[in-house]
């Protein structure tokens, strides 16, 4: 049975829809109202507040903390400056992704790591020989994601940090009503946003303070349904949907390397040894089999299929997570890959998807065929390969004080 996050007294009182799901053993709100539209538009036009406490959280401290994390991660964490955040993944011995998450450097010898899956046992495999202490603090620290165009203005009302100077993927310590928190300029919406980390006993005070300060900025509590739409628009992959944890995959064909899930840019091969390095070096030289791409699905063609049956086009207002075959443009019997996530994008007015395709079909502008079912009959419509990042507003990375200097 799921357990309650530290914010449950507030989220449960506001969840009029009664739509919940289980996330890493915790109750998580799907949407606060019957439809999640207002929560989606809060993320895109004002600010949405999301409980992210179910993420797994680890503290790594000690003289060898940076070297230890560099041994696990595909990125060189020893290069990460204090006050910066690194998005990265970690692999098994064969270069297949176990999980992805963020690493925040809070001090020369202190790091804060988040992950989607429990990774304490995996990290512990590499402890021998390092002067480090690895602590699972998942049940001690609560998390909130404040995302949207007005998120900076809201936080500036309540905390003592210089948020105008806080760069994208930076982190700092701050105080809210004398309560110490950590703020990172990170998020899963592809927009301007922050994640806030606080000890459990101060969680409700932080929630109340943010909601009160955000009243004049049209803040709304937001659930996972709205988040799922924004993360597809932002081209952000999701474990167990767009890729599988290599340790849990039932067959080898379900395992993926960083290069195959659009995380090749995080791999630093030319450094001290790390797990999976040899396999990744070989793949870099020989080439990958698969790639994740964005798909812009042809809307007029989809409309036409419905109109031929005397029906209006049917699209869910939810993001979908399922495997949908993708075929080559020349031969509709030849499968090029499969889509894993998709949505109708309200802000882009497009039908979009993330898809895994064979490497020869990952060229921007290439035409493919996307399978759809209309009135129990399978059809295909054309789809154009594009970048996975469909939505990328300038404000996401804009730093006011940096621009002034």
CSV table of C-alpha atoms in Angstrom, one decimal:
chain,number,residue,atom,x,y,z
A,1,UNK,CA,0.0,0.0,0.0
A,2,UNK,CA,1.4,3.4,-0.9
A,3,UNK,CA,2.5,5.8,1.9
A,4,UNK,CA,2.0,9.5,2.3
A,5,UNK,CA,4.6,12.1,1.4
A,6,UNK,CA,5.3,15.0,3.8
A,7,UNK,CA,3.1,17.2,1.7
A,8,UNK,CA,0.1,14.8,1.7
A,9,UNK,CA,-2.0,16.9,4.2
A,10,UNK,CA,-2.0,19.7,1.6
A,11,UNK,CA,-2.1,17.7,-1.7
A,12,UNK,CA,-5.0,15.5,-0.4
A,13,UNK,CA,-7.1,18.5,0.7
A,14,UNK,CA,-6.6,20.1,-2.8
A,15,UNK,CA,-7.1,16.9,-4.9
A,16,UNK,CA,-10.8,17.3,-5.8
A,17,UNK,CA,-10.5,14.8,-8.7
A,18,UNK,CA,-9.5,12.0,-6.3
A,19,UNK,CA,-7.2,10.8,-9.0
A,20,UNK,CA,-4.0,9.3,-7.5
A,21,UNK,CA,-1.3,6.9,-8.6
A,22,UNK,CA,1.5,5.1,-6.9
A,23,UNK,CA,5.0,6.6,-7.5
A,24,UNK,CA,7.9,4.7,-5.9
A,25,UNK,CA,5.7,3.6,-3.1
A,26,UNK,CA,4.1,7.0,-2.4
A,27,UNK,CA,0.7,8.4,-3.1
A,28,UNK,CA,1.0,10.9,-6.0
A,29,UNK,CA,-1.6,13.2,-7.5
A,30,UNK,CA,-2.5,12.6,-11.2
A,31,UNK,CA,-4.5,15.8,-11.4
A,32,UNK,CA,-6.1,18.0,-8.9
A,33,UNK,CA,-9.2,18.8,-11.0
A,34,UNK,CA,-11.2,16.5,-13.3
A,35,UNK,CA,-9.1,17.7,-16.2
A,36,UNK,CA,-5.4,18.7,-15.9
A,37,UNK,CA,-5.6,21.5,-18.5
A,38,UNK,CA,-5.3,24.3,-15.9
A,39,UNK,CA,-2.3,22.6,-14.3
A,40,UNK,CA,-0.6,22.3,-17.7
A,41,UNK,CA,-1.2,26.0,-18.5
A,42,UNK,CA,0.2,26.9,-15.1
A,43,UNK,CA,3.4,25.2,-16.0
A,44,UNK,CA,3.5,27.1,-19.3
A,45,UNK,CA,2.0,30.5,-18.5
A,46,UNK,CA,2.4,31.1,-14.7
A,47,UNK,CA,3.6,28.5,-12.2
A,48,UNK,CA,2.8,25.0,-11.1
A,49,UNK,CA,3.8,23.4,-7.8
A,50,UNK,CA,4.5,19.6,-7.9
A,51,UNK,CA,5.4,17.2,-5.1
A,52,UNK,CA,8.5,15.3,-6.2
A,53,UNK,CA,9.3,13.7,-2.8
A,54,UNK,CA,9.0,10.2,-4.2
A,55,UNK,CA,12.4,10.6,-6.0
A,56,UNK,CA,15.2,8.6,-4.4
A,57,UNK,CA,17.8,10.8,-2.8
A,58,UNK,CA,21.3,10.1,-1.6
A,59,UNK,CA,24.0,12.1,0.2
A,60,UNK,CA,27.6,11.3,-0.7
A,61,UNK,CA,30.3,12.8,1.4
A,62,UNK,CA,34.0,12.4,2.1
A,63,UNK,CA,37.5,13.1,0.6
A,64,UNK,CA,36.9,10.8,-2.3
A,65,UNK,CA,33.2,11.7,-3.0
A,66,UNK,CA,33.9,13.2,-6.4
A,67,UNK,CA,36.2,10.3,-7.5
A,68,UNK,CA,33.6,7.8,-6.3
A,69,UNK,CA,30.8,9.3,-8.3
A,70,UNK,CA,33.0,9.7,-11.3
A,71,UNK,CA,33.6,5.9,-11.1
A,72,UNK,CA,29.9,5.3,-11.4
A,73,UNK,CA,28.6,8.1,-13.7
A,74,UNK,CA,29.3,8.5,-17.4
A,75,UNK,CA,30.1,12.1,-16.7
A,76,UNK,CA,33.3,13.3,-15.0
A,77,UNK,CA,31.9,14.5,-11.7
A,78,UNK,CA,35.4,15.6,-10.5
A,79,UNK,CA,35.0,18.5,-13.0
A,80,UNK,CA,31.7,19.6,-11.5
A,81,UNK,CA,32.1,22.9,-9.6
A,82,UNK,CA,30.6,23.5,-6.2
A,83,UNK,CA,27.1,25.0,-6.7
A,84,UNK,CA,26.6,23.3,-10.0
A,85,UNK,CA,24.2,20.4,-11.0
A,86,UNK,CA,25.0,17.7,-13.5
A,87,UNK,CA,22.4,15.6,-15.4
A,88,UNK,CA,23.8,12.2,-16.1
A,89,UNK,CA,23.2,8.5,-16.2
A,90,UNK,CA,25.0,5.4,-15.0
A,91,UNK,CA,25.6,2.1,-16.7
A,92,UNK,CA,26.1,-1.6,-16.1
A,93,UNK,CA,29.4,-3.3,-17.0
A,94,UNK,CA,28.2,-3.5,-20.6
A,95,UNK,CA,27.5,0.1,-21.1
A,96,UNK,CA,23.7,-0.2,-20.8
A,97,UNK,CA,21.8,2.4,-18.8
A,98,UNK,CA,20.7,1.6,-15.2
A,99,UNK,CA,19.1,4.9,-14.4
A,100,UNK,CA,19.4,8.7,-15.0
A,101,UNK,CA,19.2,11.5,-12.5
A,102,UNK,CA,21.0,14.6,-11.2
A,103,UNK,CA,24.1,15.1,-9.2
A,104,UNK,CA,24.4,18.4,-7.2
A,105,UNK,CA,27.7,19.5,-5.7
A,106,UNK,CA,27.0,21.2,-2.4
A,107,UNK,CA,30.5,21.4,-1.2
A,108,UNK,CA,34.0,20.2,-2.0
A,109,UNK,CA,33.2,16.9,-0.3
A,110,UNK,CA,29.4,16.8,-0.4
A,111,UNK,CA,27.0,15.7,-3.2
A,112,UNK,CA,23.3,15.2,-3.4
A,113,UNK,CA,22.1,12.6,-5.9
A,114,UNK,CA,18.6,11.9,-7.2
A,115,UNK,CA,17.3,8.9,-9.1
A,116,UNK,CA,14.1,7.4,-10.3
A,117,UNK,CA,14.8,3.8,-9.1
A,118,UNK,CA,16.3,2.8,-5.8
A,119,UNK,CA,20.1,2.7,-6.5
A,120,UNK,CA,21.6,2.4,-3.0
A,121,UNK,CA,22.7,-1.2,-3.6
A,122,UNK,CA,24.1,-0.4,-7.0
A,123,UNK,CA,26.1,2.5,-5.8
A,124,UNK,CA,27.3,0.5,-2.8
A,125,UNK,CA,29.0,-2.0,-5.2
A,126,UNK,CA,31.7,0.6,-5.9
A,127,UNK,CA,32.4,1.8,-2.3
A,128,UNK,CA,35.5,-0.3,-1.7
A,129,UNK,CA,38.7,1.7,-1.7
A,130,UNK,CA,37.0,5.1,-1.5
A,131,UNK,CA,36.9,7.3,1.6
A,132,UNK,CA,33.2,8.2,1.3
A,133,UNK,CA,30.0,7.8,3.1
A,134,UNK,CA,26.9,7.0,1.1
A,135,UNK,CA,23.6,7.7,2.9
A,136,UNK,CA,20.0,7.1,1.6
A,137,UNK,CA,18.1,10.2,2.7
A,138,UNK,CA,15.0,9.5,0.6
A,139,UNK,CA,12.7,9.3,3.6
A,140,UNK,CA,14.3,12.4,5.3
A,141,UNK,CA,14.1,15.0,2.6
A,142,UNK,CA,11.0,16.3,0.8
A,143,UNK,CA,11.0,17.8,-2.6
A,144,UNK,CA,8.9,20.4,-4.5
A,145,UNK,CA,9.2,21.4,-8.2
A,146,UNK,CA,8.1,25.0,-8.8
A,147,UNK,CA,7.9,25.3,-12.6
A,148,UNK,CA,6.8,28.0,-15.0
A,149,UNK,CA,7.4,31.6,-16.2
A,150,UNK,CA,6.6,33.2,-12.8
A,151,UNK,CA,8.5,30.7,-10.7
A,152,UNK,CA,11.5,33.0,-10.2
A,153,UNK,CA,9.3,35.9,-9.2
A,154,UNK,CA,7.5,33.8,-6.6
A,155,UNK,CA,10.6,32.5,-5.0
A,156,UNK,CA,12.1,36.0,-4.9
A,157,UNK,CA,9.3,37.0,-2.5
A,158,UNK,CA,10.1,34.4,0.1
A,159,UNK,CA,13.8,33.4,0.1
A,160,UNK,CA,17.1,35.2,0.6
A,161,UNK,CA,19.0,33.7,-2.4
A,162,UNK,CA,20.0,35.8,-5.3
A,163,UNK,CA,17.8,34.0,-7.9
A,164,UNK,CA,18.6,36.6,-10.6
A,165,UNK,CA,22.1,35.3,-10.5
A,166,UNK,CA,21.4,31.6,-10.2
A,167,UNK,CA,22.2,30.0,-13.5
A,168,UNK,CA,20.6,27.1,-15.3
A,169,UNK,CA,21.6,23.8,-13.6
A,170,UNK,CA,23.0,25.6,-10.6
A,171,UNK,CA,22.2,25.1,-6.9
A,172,UNK,CA,22.4,27.1,-3.7
A,173,UNK,CA,21.4,27.1,-0.1
A,174,UNK,CA,18.6,29.5,1.0
A,175,UNK,CA,16.4,30.4,3.8
A,176,UNK,CA,12.6,30.6,3.8
A,177,UNK,CA,11.1,31.8,7.0
A,178,UNK,CA,14.3,30.9,8.8
A,179,UNK,CA,14.0,27.4,7.4
A,180,UNK,CA,17.1,26.2,5.5
A,181,UNK,CA,16.4,24.7,2.1
A,182,UNK,CA,18.4,23.9,-1.1
A,183,UNK,CA,17.3,25.2,-4.4
A,184,UNK,CA,18.4,23.9,-7.8
A,185,UNK,CA,17.5,25.5,-11.1
A,186,UNK,CA,16.3,22.2,-12.6
A,187,UNK,CA,13.1,20.5,-13.5
A,188,UNK,CA,11.2,18.1,-15.8
A,189,UNK,CA,9.0,20.5,-17.7
A,190,UNK,CA,11.5,22.1,-20.1
A,191,UNK,CA,10.6,25.6,-18.8
A,192,UNK,CA,11.9,28.1,-16.3
A,193,UNK,CA,11.8,26.3,-13.0
A,194,UNK,CA,13.3,25.2,-9.7
A,195,UNK,CA,13.4,22.2,-7.4
A,196,UNK,CA,13.4,22.8,-3.7
A,197,UNK,CA,14.7,20.3,-1.1
A,198,UNK,CA,13.7,20.6,2.6
A,199,UNK,CA,13.8,18.4,5.7
A,200,UNK,CA,10.5,16.6,6.2
A,201,UNK,CA,9.5,18.5,9.4
A,202,UNK,CA,9.5,21.8,7.5
A,203,UNK,CA,7.7,20.6,4.4
A,204,UNK,CA,4.3,21.9,5.1
A,205,UNK,CA,5.6,25.3,6.1
A,206,UNK,CA,7.5,25.5,2.8
A,207,UNK,CA,4.3,24.5,0.8
A,208,UNK,CA,2.2,27.1,2.6
A,209,UNK,CA,4.7,29.9,2.1
A,210,UNK,CA,5.1,29.2,-1.6
A,211,UNK,CA,1.3,29.0,-2.3
A,212,UNK,CA,0.7,32.2,-0.3
A,213,UNK,CA,3.4,34.0,-2.2
A,214,UNK,CA,2.2,32.7,-5.5
A,215,UNK,CA,-1.4,33.8,-5.1
A,216,UNK,CA,-0.8,36.9,-7.1
A,217,UNK,CA,1.1,34.9,-9.8
A,218,UNK,CA,-1.7,32.4,-10.5
A,219,UNK,CA,0.1,29.5,-9.0
A,220,UNK,CA,-1.6,26.1,-9.0
A,221,UNK,CA,-0.8,22.8,-7.5
A,222,UNK,CA,0.0,20.4,-10.4
A,223,UNK,CA,-0.1,16.7,-10.8
A,224,UNK,CA,1.7,14.1,-12.9
A,225,UNK,CA,-0.7,14.2,-15.8
A,226,UNK,CA,0.2,17.8,-16.7
A,227,UNK,CA,3.9,17.0,-16.0
A,228,UNK,CA,3.8,14.1,-18.5
A,229,UNK,CA,2.6,16.4,-21.3
A,230,UNK,CA,5.3,19.0,-20.6
A,231,UNK,CA,8.1,16.5,-20.4
A,232,UNK,CA,7.2,15.1,-23.9
A,233,UNK,CA,7.1,18.6,-25.3
A,234,UNK,CA,10.6,19.1,-23.8
A,235,UNK,CA,11.9,15.8,-25.2
A,236,UNK,CA,12.7,14.4,-21.8
A,237,UNK,CA,12.9,10.6,-21.6
A,238,UNK,CA,11.2,8.5,-18.9
A,239,UNK,CA,12.5,5.3,-17.4
A,240,UNK,CA,10.3,2.2,-18.0
A,241,UNK,CA,8.6,4.1,-20.9
A,242,UNK,CA,11.3,5.4,-23.3
A,243,UNK,CA,14.0,3.0,-21.9
A,244,UNK,CA,14.3,0.2,-19.4
A,245,UNK,CA,16.7,-0.1,-16.4
A,246,UNK,CA,19.3,-2.5,-17.6
A,247,UNK,CA,19.2,-4.4,-14.3
A,248,UNK,CA,15.5,-5.1,-14.7
A,249,UNK,CA,15.3,-5.7,-18.4
A,250,UNK,CA,14.0,-9.3,-19.1
A,251,UNK,CA,16.0,-9.6,-22.4
A,252,UNK,CA,19.1,-7.9,-23.8
A,253,UNK,CA,17.1,-6.2,-26.6
A,254,UNK,CA,15.3,-4.1,-24.0
A,255,UNK,CA,18.6,-2.6,-22.8
A,256,UNK,CA,19.9,0.7,-24.1
A,257,UNK,CA,23.2,2.6,-24.1
A,258,UNK,CA,23.3,6.4,-23.4
A,259,UNK,CA,24.0,6.9,-27.2
A,260,UNK,CA,20.7,5.1,-28.0
A,261,UNK,CA,18.5,7.2,-25.7
A,262,UNK,CA,19.8,10.7,-26.7
A,263,UNK,CA,22.2,10.9,-23.7
A,264,UNK,CA,25.4,10.4,-25.6
A,265,UNK,CA,26.3,14.1,-25.0
A,266,UNK,CA,26.7,13.2,-21.3
A,267,UNK,CA,29.4,10.5,-21.9
A,268,UNK,CA,33.0,11.6,-21.2
A,269,UNK,CA,35.2,8.8,-22.4
A,270,UNK,CA,38.6,10.5,-22.2
A,271,UNK,CA,39.1,10.3,-18.4
A,272,UNK,CA,39.7,8.0,-15.5
A,273,UNK,CA,37.9,4.6,-15.7
A,274,UNK,CA,34.2,4.4,-15.1
A,275,UNK,CA,31.7,1.6,-15.3
A,276,UNK,CA,30.8,0.6,-18.8
A,277,UNK,CA,33.6,2.7,-20.3
A,278,UNK,CA,35.1,0.0,-22.5
A,279,UNK,CA,31.7,-1.0,-24.0
A,280,UNK,CA,30.8,2.6,-24.6
A,281,UNK,CA,34.2,3.3,-26.3
A,282,UNK,CA,33.6,0.4,-28.6
A,283,UNK,CA,30.0,1.6,-29.4
A,284,UNK,CA,31.3,5.1,-30.1
A,285,UNK,CA,33.8,3.7,-32.6
A,286,UNK,CA,31.5,1.2,-34.3
A,287,UNK,CA,28.2,3.1,-34.1
A,288,UNK,CA,24.9,2.6,-32.4
A,289,UNK,CA,22.0,0.4,-33.5
A,290,UNK,CA,19.2,2.7,-32.2
A,291,UNK,CA,18.4,6.3,-31.7
A,292,UNK,CA,15.6,8.3,-30.0
A,293,UNK,CA,14.0,10.9,-32.2
A,294,UNK,CA,11.2,13.3,-32.2
A,295,UNK,CA,8.2,12.8,-34.5
A,296,UNK,CA,5.9,15.5,-35.9
A,297,UNK,CA,2.8,13.5,-36.9
A,298,UNK,CA,0.9,14.8,-39.9
A,299,UNK,CA,-2.4,16.2,-38.5
A,300,UNK,CA,-4.2,16.7,-41.8
A,301,UNK,CA,-3.7,13.1,-42.8
A,302,UNK,CA,-5.0,11.9,-39.4
A,303,UNK,CA,-8.0,14.2,-39.7
A,304,UNK,CA,-8.7,12.7,-43.2
A,305,UNK,CA,-8.8,9.2,-41.8
A,306,UNK,CA,-11.4,10.1,-39.3
A,307,UNK,CA,-13.5,12.2,-41.8
A,308,UNK,CA,-13.7,9.2,-44.2
A,309,UNK,CA,-15.5,7.3,-41.4
A,310,UNK,CA,-17.8,10.3,-40.6
A,311,UNK,CA,-16.0,10.9,-37.3
A,312,UNK,CA,-14.2,13.9,-35.8
A,313,UNK,CA,-10.5,13.3,-34.9
A,314,UNK,CA,-10.1,11.7,-31.5
A,315,UNK,CA,-7.2,12.7,-29.4
A,316,UNK,CA,-6.7,12.2,-25.6
A,317,UNK,CA,-5.8,15.3,-23.6
A,318,UNK,CA,-3.4,13.0,-21.7
A,319,UNK,CA,0.1,12.0,-22.9
A,320,UNK,CA,0.2,8.4,-23.9
A,321,UNK,CA,2.8,5.8,-23.1
A,322,UNK,CA,2.7,2.7,-25.3
A,323,UNK,CA,4.6,1.0,-28.1
A,324,UNK,CA,3.4,2.1,-31.5
A,325,UNK,CA,5.0,0.7,-34.7
A,326,UNK,CA,6.9,3.1,-37.0
A,327,UNK,CA,7.4,2.1,-40.6
A,328,UNK,CA,9.6,3.3,-43.4
A,329,UNK,CA,8.1,5.8,-45.9
A,330,UNK,CA,8.7,3.6,-48.9
A,331,UNK,CA,7.6,0.2,-47.5
A,332,UNK,CA,4.8,0.2,-44.9
A,333,UNK,CA,5.6,-3.4,-44.1
A,334,UNK,CA,9.2,-2.6,-43.1
A,335,UNK,CA,9.4,-1.5,-39.5
A,336,UNK,CA,11.9,1.3,-38.7
A,337,UNK,CA,11.2,1.4,-35.0
A,338,UNK,CA,8.5,2.2,-32.5
A,339,UNK,CA,7.1,5.3,-30.7
A,340,UNK,CA,7.1,5.2,-26.9
A,341,UNK,CA,5.6,8.5,-25.7
A,342,UNK,CA,3.4,11.1,-27.3
A,343,UNK,CA,0.9,13.8,-26.8
A,344,UNK,CA,-1.2,16.5,-28.4
A,345,UNK,CA,0.8,19.6,-27.6
A,346,UNK,CA,-1.6,22.4,-26.5
A,347,UNK,CA,1.0,25.1,-26.8
A,348,UNK,CA,2.5,23.9,-30.1
A,349,UNK,CA,-0.8,22.7,-31.7
A,350,UNK,CA,1.0,19.6,-32.9
A,351,UNK,CA,0.7,15.9,-32.5
A,352,UNK,CA,4.1,14.8,-31.3
A,353,UNK,CA,5.9,11.7,-30.2
A,354,UNK,CA,9.2,10.3,-29.0
A,355,UNK,CA,10.3,7.3,-30.9
A,356,UNK,CA,13.2,4.7,-30.9
A,357,UNK,CA,14.3,4.1,-34.5
A,358,UNK,CA,17.1,2.2,-36.2
A,359,UNK,CA,20.0,4.5,-36.6
A,360,UNK,CA,19.7,4.9,-40.4
A,361,UNK,CA,16.3,6.5,-39.9
A,362,UNK,CA,17.3,9.2,-37.4
A,363,UNK,CA,18.0,12.0,-39.9
A,364,UNK,CA,16.2,15.3,-39.3
A,365,UNK,CA,13.5,15.8,-41.9
A,366,UNK,CA,13.2,12.2,-42.9
A,367,UNK,CA,9.7,10.9,-43.5
A,368,UNK,CA,8.4,7.8,-41.7
A,369,UNK,CA,4.9,6.2,-41.3
A,370,UNK,CA,3.2,6.2,-37.9
A,371,UNK,CA,0.6,3.6,-37.2
A,372,UNK,CA,-2.9,4.6,-36.0
A,373,UNK,CA,-6.2,2.8,-35.5
A,374,UNK,CA,-9.4,4.4,-36.6
A,375,UNK,CA,-12.7,2.6,-36.0
A,376,UNK,CA,-10.9,-0.8,-35.4
A,377,UNK,CA,-8.9,-0.6,-38.6
A,378,UNK,CA,-5.1,0.0,-38.7
A,379,UNK,CA,-3.7,2.8,-40.9
A,380,UNK,CA,-0.6,4.8,-41.2
A,381,UNK,CA,0.0,8.6,-41.4
A,382,UNK,CA,3.2,10.3,-42.3
A,383,UNK,CA,5.5,11.6,-39.6
A,384,UNK,CA,8.6,13.8,-39.9
A,385,UNK,CA,11.7,13.1,-37.9
A,386,UNK,CA,12.7,16.2,-35.8
A,387,UNK,CA,14.7,17.0,-32.7
A,388,UNK,CA,13.4,15.5,-29.5
A,389,UNK,CA,13.2,19.0,-27.9
A,390,UNK,CA,9.9,20.2,-29.4
A,391,UNK,CA,9.5,23.1,-26.9
A,392,UNK,CA,12.5,25.1,-25.7
A,393,UNK,CA,11.7,28.7,-24.5
A,394,UNK,CA,14.6,31.1,-24.0
A,395,UNK,CA,13.5,31.8,-20.4
A,396,UNK,CA,14.4,28.3,-19.4
A,397,UNK,CA,18.1,29.1,-19.4
A,398,UNK,CA,18.0,33.0,-19.2
A,399,UNK,CA,19.8,34.5,-16.2
A,400,UNK,CA,19.0,38.2,-15.6
A,401,UNK,CA,22.2,39.2,-13.9
A,402,UNK,CA,24.4,37.3,-16.3
A,403,UNK,CA,22.7,39.2,-19.2
A,404,UNK,CA,23.3,42.6,-17.4
A,405,UNK,CA,27.0,42.0,-16.9
